[in-house]
Short mmCIF file of C-alpha atoms in Angstrom, two decimals:
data_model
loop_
_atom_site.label_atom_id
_atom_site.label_comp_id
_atom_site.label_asym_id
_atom_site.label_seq_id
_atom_site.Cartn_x
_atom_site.Cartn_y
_atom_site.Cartn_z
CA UNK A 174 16.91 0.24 12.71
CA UNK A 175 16.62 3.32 10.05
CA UNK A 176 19.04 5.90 10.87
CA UNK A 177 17.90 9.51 11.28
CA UNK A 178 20.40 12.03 10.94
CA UNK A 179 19.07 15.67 12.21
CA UNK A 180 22.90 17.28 12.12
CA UNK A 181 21.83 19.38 8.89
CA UNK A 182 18.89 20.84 10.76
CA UNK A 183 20.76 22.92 13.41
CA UNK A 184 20.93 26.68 12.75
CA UNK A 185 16.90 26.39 11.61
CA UNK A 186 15.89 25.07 15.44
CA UNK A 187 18.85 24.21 18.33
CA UNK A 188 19.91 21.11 20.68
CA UNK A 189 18.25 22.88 23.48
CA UNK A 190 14.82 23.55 21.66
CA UNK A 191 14.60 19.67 20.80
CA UNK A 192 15.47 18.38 24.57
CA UNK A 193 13.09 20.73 26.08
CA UNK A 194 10.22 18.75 23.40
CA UNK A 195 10.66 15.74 25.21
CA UNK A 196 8.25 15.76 27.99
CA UNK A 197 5.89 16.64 24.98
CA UNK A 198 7.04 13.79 22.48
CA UNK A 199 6.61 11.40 25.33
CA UNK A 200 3.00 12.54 25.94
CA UNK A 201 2.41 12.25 22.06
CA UNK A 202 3.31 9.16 22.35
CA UNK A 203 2.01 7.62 25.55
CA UNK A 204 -1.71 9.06 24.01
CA UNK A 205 -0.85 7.08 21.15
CA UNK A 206 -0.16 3.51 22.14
CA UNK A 207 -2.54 4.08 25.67
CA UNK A 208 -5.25 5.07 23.31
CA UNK A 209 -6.73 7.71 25.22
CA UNK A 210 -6.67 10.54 22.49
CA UNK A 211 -9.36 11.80 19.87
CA UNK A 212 -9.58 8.96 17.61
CA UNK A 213 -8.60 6.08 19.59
CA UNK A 214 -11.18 3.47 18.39
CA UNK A 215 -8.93 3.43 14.57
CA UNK A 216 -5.69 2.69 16.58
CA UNK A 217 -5.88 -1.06 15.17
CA UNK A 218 -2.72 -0.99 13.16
CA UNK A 219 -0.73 -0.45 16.32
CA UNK A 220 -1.14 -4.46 16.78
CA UNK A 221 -0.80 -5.62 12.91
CA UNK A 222 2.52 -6.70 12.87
CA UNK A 223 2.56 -10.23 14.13
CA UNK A 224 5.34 -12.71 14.68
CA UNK A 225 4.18 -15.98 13.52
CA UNK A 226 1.28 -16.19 10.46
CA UNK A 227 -2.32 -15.81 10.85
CA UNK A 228 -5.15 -17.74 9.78
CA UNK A 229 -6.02 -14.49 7.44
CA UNK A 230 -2.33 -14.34 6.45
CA UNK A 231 -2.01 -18.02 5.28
CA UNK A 232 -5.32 -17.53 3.15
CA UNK A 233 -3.97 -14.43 1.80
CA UNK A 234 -1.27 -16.54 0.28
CA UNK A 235 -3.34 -19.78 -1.00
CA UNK A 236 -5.65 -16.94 -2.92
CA UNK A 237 -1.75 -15.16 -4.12
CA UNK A 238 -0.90 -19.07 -5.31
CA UNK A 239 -4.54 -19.38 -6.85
CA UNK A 240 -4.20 -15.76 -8.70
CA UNK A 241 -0.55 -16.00 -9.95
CA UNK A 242 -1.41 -19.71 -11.17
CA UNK A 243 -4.69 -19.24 -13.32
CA UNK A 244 -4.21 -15.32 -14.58
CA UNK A 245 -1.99 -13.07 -16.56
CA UNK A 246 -3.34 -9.74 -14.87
CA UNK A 247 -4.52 -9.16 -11.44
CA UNK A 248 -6.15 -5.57 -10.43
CA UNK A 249 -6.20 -4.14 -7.88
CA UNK A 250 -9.61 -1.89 -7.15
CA UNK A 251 -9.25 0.95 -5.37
CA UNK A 252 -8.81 4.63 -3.97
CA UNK A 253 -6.62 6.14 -1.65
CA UNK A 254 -5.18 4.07 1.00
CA UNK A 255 -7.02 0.96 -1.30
CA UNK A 256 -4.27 1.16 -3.36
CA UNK A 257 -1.49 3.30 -2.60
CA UNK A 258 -0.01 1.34 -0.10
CA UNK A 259 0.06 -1.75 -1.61
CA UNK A 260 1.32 0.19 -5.41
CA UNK A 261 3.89 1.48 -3.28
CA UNK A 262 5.46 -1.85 -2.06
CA UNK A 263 5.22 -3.72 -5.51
CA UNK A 264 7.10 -0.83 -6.88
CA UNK A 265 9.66 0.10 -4.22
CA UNK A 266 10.60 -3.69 -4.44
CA UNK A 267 10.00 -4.31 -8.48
CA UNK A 268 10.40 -1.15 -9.85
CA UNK A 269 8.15 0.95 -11.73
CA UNK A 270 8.31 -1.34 -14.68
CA UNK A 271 7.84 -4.53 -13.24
CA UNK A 272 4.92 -5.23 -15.59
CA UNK A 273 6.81 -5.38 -18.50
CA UNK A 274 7.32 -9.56 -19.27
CA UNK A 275 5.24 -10.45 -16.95
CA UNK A 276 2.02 -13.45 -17.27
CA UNK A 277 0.57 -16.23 -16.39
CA UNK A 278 2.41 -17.10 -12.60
CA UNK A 279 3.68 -14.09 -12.14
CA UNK A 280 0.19 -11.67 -13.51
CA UNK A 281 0.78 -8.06 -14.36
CA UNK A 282 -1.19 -5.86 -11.79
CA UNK A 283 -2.99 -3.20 -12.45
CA UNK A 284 -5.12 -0.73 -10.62
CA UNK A 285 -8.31 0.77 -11.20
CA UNK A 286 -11.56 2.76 -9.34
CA UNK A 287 -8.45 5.42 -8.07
CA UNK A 288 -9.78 8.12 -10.26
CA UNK A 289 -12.34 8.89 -13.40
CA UNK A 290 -10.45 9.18 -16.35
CA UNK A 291 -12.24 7.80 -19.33
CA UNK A 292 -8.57 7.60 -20.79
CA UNK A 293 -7.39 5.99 -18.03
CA UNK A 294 -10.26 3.36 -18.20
CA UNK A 295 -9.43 2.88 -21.87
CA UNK A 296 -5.84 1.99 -21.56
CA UNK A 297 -6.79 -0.41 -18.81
CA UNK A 298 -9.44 -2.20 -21.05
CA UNK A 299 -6.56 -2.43 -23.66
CA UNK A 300 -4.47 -3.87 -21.18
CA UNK A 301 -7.19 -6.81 -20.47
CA UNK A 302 -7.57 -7.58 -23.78
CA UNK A 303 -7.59 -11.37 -24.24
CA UNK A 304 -5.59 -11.85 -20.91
CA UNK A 305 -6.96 -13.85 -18.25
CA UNK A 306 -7.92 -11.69 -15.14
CA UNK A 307 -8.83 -11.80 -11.30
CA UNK A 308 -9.62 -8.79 -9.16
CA UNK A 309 -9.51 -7.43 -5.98
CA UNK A 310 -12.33 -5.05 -4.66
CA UNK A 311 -10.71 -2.98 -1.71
CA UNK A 312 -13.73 -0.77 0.08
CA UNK A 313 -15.09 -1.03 3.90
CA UNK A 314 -18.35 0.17 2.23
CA UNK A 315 -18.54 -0.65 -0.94
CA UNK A 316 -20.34 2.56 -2.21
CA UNK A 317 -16.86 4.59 -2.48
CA UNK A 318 -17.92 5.99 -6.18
CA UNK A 319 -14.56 5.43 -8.22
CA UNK A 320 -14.09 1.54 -7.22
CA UNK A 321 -17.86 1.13 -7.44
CA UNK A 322 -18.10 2.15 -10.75
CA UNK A 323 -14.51 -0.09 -11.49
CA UNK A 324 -16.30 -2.86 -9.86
CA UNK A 325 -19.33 -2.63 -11.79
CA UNK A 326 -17.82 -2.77 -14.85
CA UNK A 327 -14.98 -5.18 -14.19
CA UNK A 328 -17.47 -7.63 -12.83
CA UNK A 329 -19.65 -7.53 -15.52
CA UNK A 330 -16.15 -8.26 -17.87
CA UNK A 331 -15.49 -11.35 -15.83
CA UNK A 332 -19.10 -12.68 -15.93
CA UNK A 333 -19.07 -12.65 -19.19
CA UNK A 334 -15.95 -13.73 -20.16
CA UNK A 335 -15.88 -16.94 -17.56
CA UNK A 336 -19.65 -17.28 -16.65
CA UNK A 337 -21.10 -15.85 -13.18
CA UNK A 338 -20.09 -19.14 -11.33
CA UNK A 339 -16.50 -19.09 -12.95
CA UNK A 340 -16.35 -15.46 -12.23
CA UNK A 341 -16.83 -15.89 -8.62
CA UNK A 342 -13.27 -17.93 -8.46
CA UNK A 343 -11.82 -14.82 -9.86
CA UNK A 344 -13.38 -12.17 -7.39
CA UNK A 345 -11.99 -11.31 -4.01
CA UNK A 346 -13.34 -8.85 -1.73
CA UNK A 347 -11.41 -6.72 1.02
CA UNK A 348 -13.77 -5.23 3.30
CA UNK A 349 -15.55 -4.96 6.83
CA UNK A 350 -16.13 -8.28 8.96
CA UNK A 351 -19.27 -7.12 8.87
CA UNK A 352 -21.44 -4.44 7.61
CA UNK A 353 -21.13 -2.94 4.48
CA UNK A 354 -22.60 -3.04 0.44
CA UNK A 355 -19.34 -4.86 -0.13
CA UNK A 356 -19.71 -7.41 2.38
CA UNK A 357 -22.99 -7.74 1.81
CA UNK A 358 -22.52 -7.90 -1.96
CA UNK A 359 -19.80 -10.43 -1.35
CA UNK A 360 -21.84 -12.84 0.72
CA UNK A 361 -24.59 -12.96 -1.42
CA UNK A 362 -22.28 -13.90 -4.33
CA UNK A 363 -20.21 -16.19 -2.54
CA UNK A 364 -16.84 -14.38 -3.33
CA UNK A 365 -13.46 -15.23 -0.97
CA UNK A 366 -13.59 -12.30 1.39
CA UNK A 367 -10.57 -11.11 3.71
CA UNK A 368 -11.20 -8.72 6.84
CA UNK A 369 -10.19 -4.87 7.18
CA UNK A 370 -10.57 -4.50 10.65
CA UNK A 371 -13.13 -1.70 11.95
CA UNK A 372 -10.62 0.03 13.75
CA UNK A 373 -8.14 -0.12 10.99
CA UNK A 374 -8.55 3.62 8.80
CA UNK A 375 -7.33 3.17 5.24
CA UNK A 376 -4.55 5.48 5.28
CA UNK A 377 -2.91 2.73 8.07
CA UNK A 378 -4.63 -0.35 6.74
CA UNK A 379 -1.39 -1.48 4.17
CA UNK A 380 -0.49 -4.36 6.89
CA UNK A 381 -3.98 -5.87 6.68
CA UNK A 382 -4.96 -7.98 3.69
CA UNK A 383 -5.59 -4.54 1.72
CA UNK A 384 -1.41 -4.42 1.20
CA UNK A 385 -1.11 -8.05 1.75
CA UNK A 386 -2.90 -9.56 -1.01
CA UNK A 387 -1.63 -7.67 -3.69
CA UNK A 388 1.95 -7.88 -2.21
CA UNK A 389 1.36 -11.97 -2.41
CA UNK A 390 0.25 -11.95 -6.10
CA UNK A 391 3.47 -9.90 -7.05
CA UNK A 392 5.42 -12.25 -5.56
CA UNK A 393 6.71 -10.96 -2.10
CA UNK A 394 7.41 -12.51 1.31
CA UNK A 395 4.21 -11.45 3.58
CA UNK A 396 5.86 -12.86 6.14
CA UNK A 397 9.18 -11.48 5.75
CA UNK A 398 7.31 -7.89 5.58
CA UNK A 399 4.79 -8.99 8.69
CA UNK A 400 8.03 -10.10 10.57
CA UNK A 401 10.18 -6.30 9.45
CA UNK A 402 6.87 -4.42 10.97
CA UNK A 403 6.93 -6.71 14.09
CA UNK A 404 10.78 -5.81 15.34
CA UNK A 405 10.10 -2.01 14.27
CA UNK A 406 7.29 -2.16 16.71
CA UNK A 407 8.98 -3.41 19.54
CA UNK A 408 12.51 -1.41 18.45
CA UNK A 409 10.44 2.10 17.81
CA UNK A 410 8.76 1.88 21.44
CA UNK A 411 11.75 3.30 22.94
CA UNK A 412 10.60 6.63 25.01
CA UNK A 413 13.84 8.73 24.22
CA UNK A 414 15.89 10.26 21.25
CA UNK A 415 17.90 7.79 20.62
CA UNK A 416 14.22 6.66 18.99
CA UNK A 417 14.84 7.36 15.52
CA UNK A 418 10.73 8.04 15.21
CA UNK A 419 10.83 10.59 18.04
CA UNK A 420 13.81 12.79 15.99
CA UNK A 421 11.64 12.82 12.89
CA UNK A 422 8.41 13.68 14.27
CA UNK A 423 9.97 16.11 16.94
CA UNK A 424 12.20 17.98 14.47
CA UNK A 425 9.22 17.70 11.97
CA UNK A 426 7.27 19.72 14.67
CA UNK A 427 10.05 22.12 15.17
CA UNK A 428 10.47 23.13 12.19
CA UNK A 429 6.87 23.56 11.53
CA UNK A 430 7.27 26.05 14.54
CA UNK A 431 9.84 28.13 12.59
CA UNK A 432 7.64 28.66 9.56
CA UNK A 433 8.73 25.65 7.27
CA UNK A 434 4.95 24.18 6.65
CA UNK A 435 6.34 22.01 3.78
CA UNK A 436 7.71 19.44 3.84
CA UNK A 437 9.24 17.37 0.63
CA UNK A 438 10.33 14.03 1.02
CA UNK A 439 12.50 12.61 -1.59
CA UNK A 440 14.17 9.76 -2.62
CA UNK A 441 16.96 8.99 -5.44
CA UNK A 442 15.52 5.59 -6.37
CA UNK A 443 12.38 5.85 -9.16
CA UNK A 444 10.59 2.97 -7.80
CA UNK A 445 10.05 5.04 -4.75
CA UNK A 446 7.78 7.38 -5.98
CA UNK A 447 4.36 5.60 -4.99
CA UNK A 448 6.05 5.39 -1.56
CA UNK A 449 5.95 9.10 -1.41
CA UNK A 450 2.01 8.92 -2.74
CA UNK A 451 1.67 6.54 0.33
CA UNK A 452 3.37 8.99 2.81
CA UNK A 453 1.86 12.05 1.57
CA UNK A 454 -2.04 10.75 1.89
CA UNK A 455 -0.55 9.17 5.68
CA UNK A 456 0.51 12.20 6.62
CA UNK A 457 -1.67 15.02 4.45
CA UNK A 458 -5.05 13.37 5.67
CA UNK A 459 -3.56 12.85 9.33
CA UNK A 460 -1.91 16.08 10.21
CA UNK A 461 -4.04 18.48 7.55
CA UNK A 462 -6.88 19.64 9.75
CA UNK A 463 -8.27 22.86 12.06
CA UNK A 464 -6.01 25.11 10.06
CA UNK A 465 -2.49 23.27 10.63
CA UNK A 466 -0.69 21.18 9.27
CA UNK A 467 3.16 20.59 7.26
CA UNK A 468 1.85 20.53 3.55
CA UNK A 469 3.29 16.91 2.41
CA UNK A 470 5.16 16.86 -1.32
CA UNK A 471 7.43 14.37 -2.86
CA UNK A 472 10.22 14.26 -5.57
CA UNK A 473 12.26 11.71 -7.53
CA UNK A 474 15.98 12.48 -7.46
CA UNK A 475 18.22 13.18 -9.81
CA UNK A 476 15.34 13.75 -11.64
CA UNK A 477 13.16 16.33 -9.92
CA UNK A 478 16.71 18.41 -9.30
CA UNK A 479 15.96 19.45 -12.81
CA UNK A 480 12.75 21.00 -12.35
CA UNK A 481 12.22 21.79 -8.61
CA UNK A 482 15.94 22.46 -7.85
CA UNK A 483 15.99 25.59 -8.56
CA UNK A 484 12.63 26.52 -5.78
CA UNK A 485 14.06 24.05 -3.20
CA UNK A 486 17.45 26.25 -3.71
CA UNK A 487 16.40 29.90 -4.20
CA UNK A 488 12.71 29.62 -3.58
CA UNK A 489 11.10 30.85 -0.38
CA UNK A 490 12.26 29.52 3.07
CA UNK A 491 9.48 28.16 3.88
CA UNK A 492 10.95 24.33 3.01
CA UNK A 493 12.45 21.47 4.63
CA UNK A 494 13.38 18.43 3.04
CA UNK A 495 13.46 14.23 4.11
CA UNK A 496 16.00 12.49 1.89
CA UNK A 497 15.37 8.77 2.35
CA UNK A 498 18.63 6.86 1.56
CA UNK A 499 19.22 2.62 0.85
CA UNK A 500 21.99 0.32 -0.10
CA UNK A 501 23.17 0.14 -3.38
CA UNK A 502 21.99 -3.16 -4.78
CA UNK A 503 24.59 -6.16 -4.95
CA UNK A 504 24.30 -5.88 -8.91
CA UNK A 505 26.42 -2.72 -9.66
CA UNK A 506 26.69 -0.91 -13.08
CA UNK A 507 29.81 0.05 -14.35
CA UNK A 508 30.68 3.52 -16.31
CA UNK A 509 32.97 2.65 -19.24
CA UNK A 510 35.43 4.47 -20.90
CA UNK A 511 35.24 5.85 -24.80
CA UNK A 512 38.43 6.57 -26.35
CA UNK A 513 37.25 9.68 -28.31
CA UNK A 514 35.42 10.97 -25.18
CA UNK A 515 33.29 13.41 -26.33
CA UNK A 516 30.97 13.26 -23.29
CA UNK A 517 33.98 13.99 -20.99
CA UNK A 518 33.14 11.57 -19.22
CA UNK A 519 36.31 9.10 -19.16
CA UNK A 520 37.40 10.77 -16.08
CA UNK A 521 34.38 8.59 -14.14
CA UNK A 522 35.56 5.03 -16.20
CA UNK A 523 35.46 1.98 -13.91
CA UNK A 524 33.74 4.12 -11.23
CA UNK A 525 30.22 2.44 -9.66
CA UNK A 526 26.75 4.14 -11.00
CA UNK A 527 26.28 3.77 -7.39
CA UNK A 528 29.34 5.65 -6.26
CA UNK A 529 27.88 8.70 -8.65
CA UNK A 530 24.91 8.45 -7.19
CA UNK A 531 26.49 9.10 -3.83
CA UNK A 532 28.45 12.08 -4.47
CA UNK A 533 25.30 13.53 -6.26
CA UNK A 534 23.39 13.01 -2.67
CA UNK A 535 26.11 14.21 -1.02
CA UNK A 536 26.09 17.27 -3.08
CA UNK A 537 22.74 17.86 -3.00
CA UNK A 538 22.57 17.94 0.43
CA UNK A 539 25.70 20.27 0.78
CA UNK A 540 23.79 22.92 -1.98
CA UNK A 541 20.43 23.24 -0.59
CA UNK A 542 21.57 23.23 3.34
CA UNK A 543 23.89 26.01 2.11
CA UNK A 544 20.75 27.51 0.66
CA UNK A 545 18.89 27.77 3.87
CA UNK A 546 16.93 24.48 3.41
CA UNK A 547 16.55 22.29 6.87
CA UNK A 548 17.70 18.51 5.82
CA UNK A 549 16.75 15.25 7.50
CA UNK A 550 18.38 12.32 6.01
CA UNK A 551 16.97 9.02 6.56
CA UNK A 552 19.00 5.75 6.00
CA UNK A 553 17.35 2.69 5.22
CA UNK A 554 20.28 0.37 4.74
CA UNK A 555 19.71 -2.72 2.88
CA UNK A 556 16.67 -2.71 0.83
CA UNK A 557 14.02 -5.52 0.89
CA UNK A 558 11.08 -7.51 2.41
CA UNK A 559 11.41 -7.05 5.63
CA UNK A 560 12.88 -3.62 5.45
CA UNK A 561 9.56 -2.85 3.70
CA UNK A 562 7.36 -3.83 6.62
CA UNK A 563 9.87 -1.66 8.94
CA UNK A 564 9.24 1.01 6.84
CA UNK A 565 5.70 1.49 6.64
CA UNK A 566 5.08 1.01 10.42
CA UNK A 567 8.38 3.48 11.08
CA UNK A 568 6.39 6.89 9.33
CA UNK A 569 2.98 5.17 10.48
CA UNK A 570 4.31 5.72 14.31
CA UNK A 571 5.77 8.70 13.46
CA UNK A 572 2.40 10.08 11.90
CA UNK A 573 0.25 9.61 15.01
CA UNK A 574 2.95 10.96 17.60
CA UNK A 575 3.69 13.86 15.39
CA UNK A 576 0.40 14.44 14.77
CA UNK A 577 -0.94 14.39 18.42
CA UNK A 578 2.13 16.97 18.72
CA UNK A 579 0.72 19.02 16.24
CA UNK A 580 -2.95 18.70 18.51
CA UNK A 581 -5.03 17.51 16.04
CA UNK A 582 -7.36 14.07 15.50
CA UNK A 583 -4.66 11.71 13.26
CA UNK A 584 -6.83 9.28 12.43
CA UNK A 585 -10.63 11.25 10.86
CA UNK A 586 -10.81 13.23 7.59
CA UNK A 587 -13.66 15.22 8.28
CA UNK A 588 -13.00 17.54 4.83
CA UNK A 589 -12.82 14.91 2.48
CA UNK A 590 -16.23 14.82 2.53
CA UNK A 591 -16.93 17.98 1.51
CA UNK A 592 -16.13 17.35 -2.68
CA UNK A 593 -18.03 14.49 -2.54
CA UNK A 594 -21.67 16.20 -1.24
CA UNK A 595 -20.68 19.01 -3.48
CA UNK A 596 -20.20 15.77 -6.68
CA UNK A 597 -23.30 14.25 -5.69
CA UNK A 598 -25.41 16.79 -5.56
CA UNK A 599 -24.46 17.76 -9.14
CA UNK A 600 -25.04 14.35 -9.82
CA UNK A 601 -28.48 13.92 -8.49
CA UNK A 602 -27.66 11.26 -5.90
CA UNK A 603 -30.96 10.68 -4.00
CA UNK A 604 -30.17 12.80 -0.51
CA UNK A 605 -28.08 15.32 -1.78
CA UNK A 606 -31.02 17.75 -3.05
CA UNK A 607 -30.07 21.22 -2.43
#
């Protein structure tokens, strides 16, 4: 179970305010898991996690075998929730620079149709060059603009690189059982489809074959995440505070309540950056709505300490941080000694990288709760498959009681709409005339 510790939060909000929230967290979350709140026909991912393999999850990982056997690259195409969630898995597992040695049976992935960069575009084309390549298309619709346009272009690459009927081995399509451009699209050309449920939203949809598939092809355990998502739902559907989920949403909430409507979640391992792109599109597109809302931001530490220190420290109160903690990893690094010493540094020799990176944590979270900054700490313990799948459905829980605290809708996005009538109507899309 992930440890929550709220005992650097107290001074900001008190014991007392946080018992007398229970009655409320326990509504929160009977509304979520009885499904009788606004948005209760996208409460699918509640019942994702599954103990034994599906039928969907055992052709998830022929098509993973099939992929990693016959190309060098595999990309992933997609926007928001498309691709963040499954980015953020590869990477918290791999490391931001997994890609680098990587080919034929264990491809490269890549991503594209998350944003319109020519540049972008460029560098991936570069990337293709003479490598073999499958794809992914990752839409309920299929008319999403930035995959669209990835998907016209990529298709047309593989066509005529392999031939339309050896192109259709390399195409797979994520999308809706059954409606849809995409689905229909897919049927027509006889591509290997897999199923995002209806009530599935994208922002919760990483446990479906969206995450899955792309997870495969990198060369993780599905089932060893499936089975970590599985005991977090039955361990997280405690109804009291000793519910890790209930601290961090309740305490979330609190704080909100005291003026701290940011909230910056940070980590001090790199390759969890695209977690934090994950969280912050969970929880900004959940909670963000009818004027409230905690404004979601993430940071890499040590790193980030040397440009957003100094506002987390001295900046206006109107923070409160989530440092997410893991194991060391069983390979340790070593700090060796230099007999001229010029660094200064001899007086760490034979100490653990990971034993510095503990005492800069622990300082850290010493300076900025001296500086008036509310700190949860969350501890993961060992990183790894299964602790991945306990992870995403641990802040996916949390989202949807703490935002049903917060009395909002978590599961529509009515405003992200609004760009895209405002884009195609300065693109001339037929129906969006002034």
């Amino acid at each position: 179970m992930i440890k929550v510790d709220i005992s650097n939060v107290w001074g900001q909000i008190s014991l007392p305010e946080l018992l007398a929230l229970e009655k409320e967290v326990f509504a929160a979350h009977n509304t979520l898991t009885e499904g009788n709140g606004p948005g209760n026909d996208f409460l699918g991912w509640l019942d994702l996690p599954v103990e034994s393999p599906t039928e969907e999850m055992k052709r998830i990982q022929l098509a993973a075998e099939k992929i990693r056997a016959n190309s060098d690259v595999f990309v992933v195409i997609g926007i928001g929730g498309s691709y963040l969630g499954p980015r953020a898995a590869i990477e918290l597992l791999q490391g931001c620079n997994h890609n680098i040695g990587k080919g034929k049976g264990n491809p490269q992935i890549f991503y594209a149709g998350n944003g319109l960069s020519t540049r972008y575009w460029n560098e991936l084309l570069r990337l293709l060059e003479g490598k073999d390549f499958s794809i992914a298309i990752i839409s309920k619709s299929g008319t999403t603009t930035e995959p669209a346009i990835a998907t016209r272009a990529l298709r047309a690459m593989l066509e005529k690189k392999y031939g339309v009927v050896g192109a259709k081995d390399r195409i797979f399509a994520i999308t809706d059982p059954c409606k849809g451009a995409l689905r229909q699209m897919a049927t027509e050309e006889g591509w290997e489809t897999f199923v995002i449920p209806p009530s599935v939203g994208g922002r919760y949809s990483v446990l479906t074959a969206v995450g899955l598939l792309p997870m495969a092809v990198a060369g993780i355990d599905i089932n060893a995440v499936m089975s970590g998502a599985f005991d977090a739902k039955q361990l997280y559907n405690l109804r009291s505070f000793e519910n890790p989920v209930w601290q961090y949403a309740a305490v979330r909430n609190l704080l909100y309540r005291r003026g701290k409507c940011i909230e910056i979640l940070e980590s001090f391992e790199p390759g969890f950056k695209m977690m934090g792109g994950w969280w912050q599109q969970l929880f900004g597109e959940s909670e963000g709505k009818d004027g409230k809302g905690i404004f979601p931001v993430t940071a890499e530490f040590t790193a980030d300490l040397h440009s957003l220190g100094q506002m987390i420290q001295q900046g206006e109160r109107n923070i409160f941080e989530t440092m997410v903690r893991f194991d060391p990893p069983a390979d340790r690094a070593v700090v060796s000694a230099d007999w001229k010493d010029l660094d200064g540094l001899n007086y760490l020799a034979g100490k653990t990288l990971d034993f510095v990176d503990e005492q800069a944590f622990r300082g850290t979270l010493a300076a900025h709760v001296d500086g008036g900054v509310p700190v949860i700490t969350m501890d993961m313990g060992q990183l790894n498959d299964t602790k991945l799948g306990e992870l995403f459905y641990f802040f996916e829980l949390s989202c949807g009681i703490s935002a049903y605290m917060l009395g909002v809708n978590p599961f529509n996005q009515p405003g992200v709409e609004f760009y895209k009538r405002n884009m195609f109507q300065l693109l001339g899309k037929p129906g969006y005339e002034k």
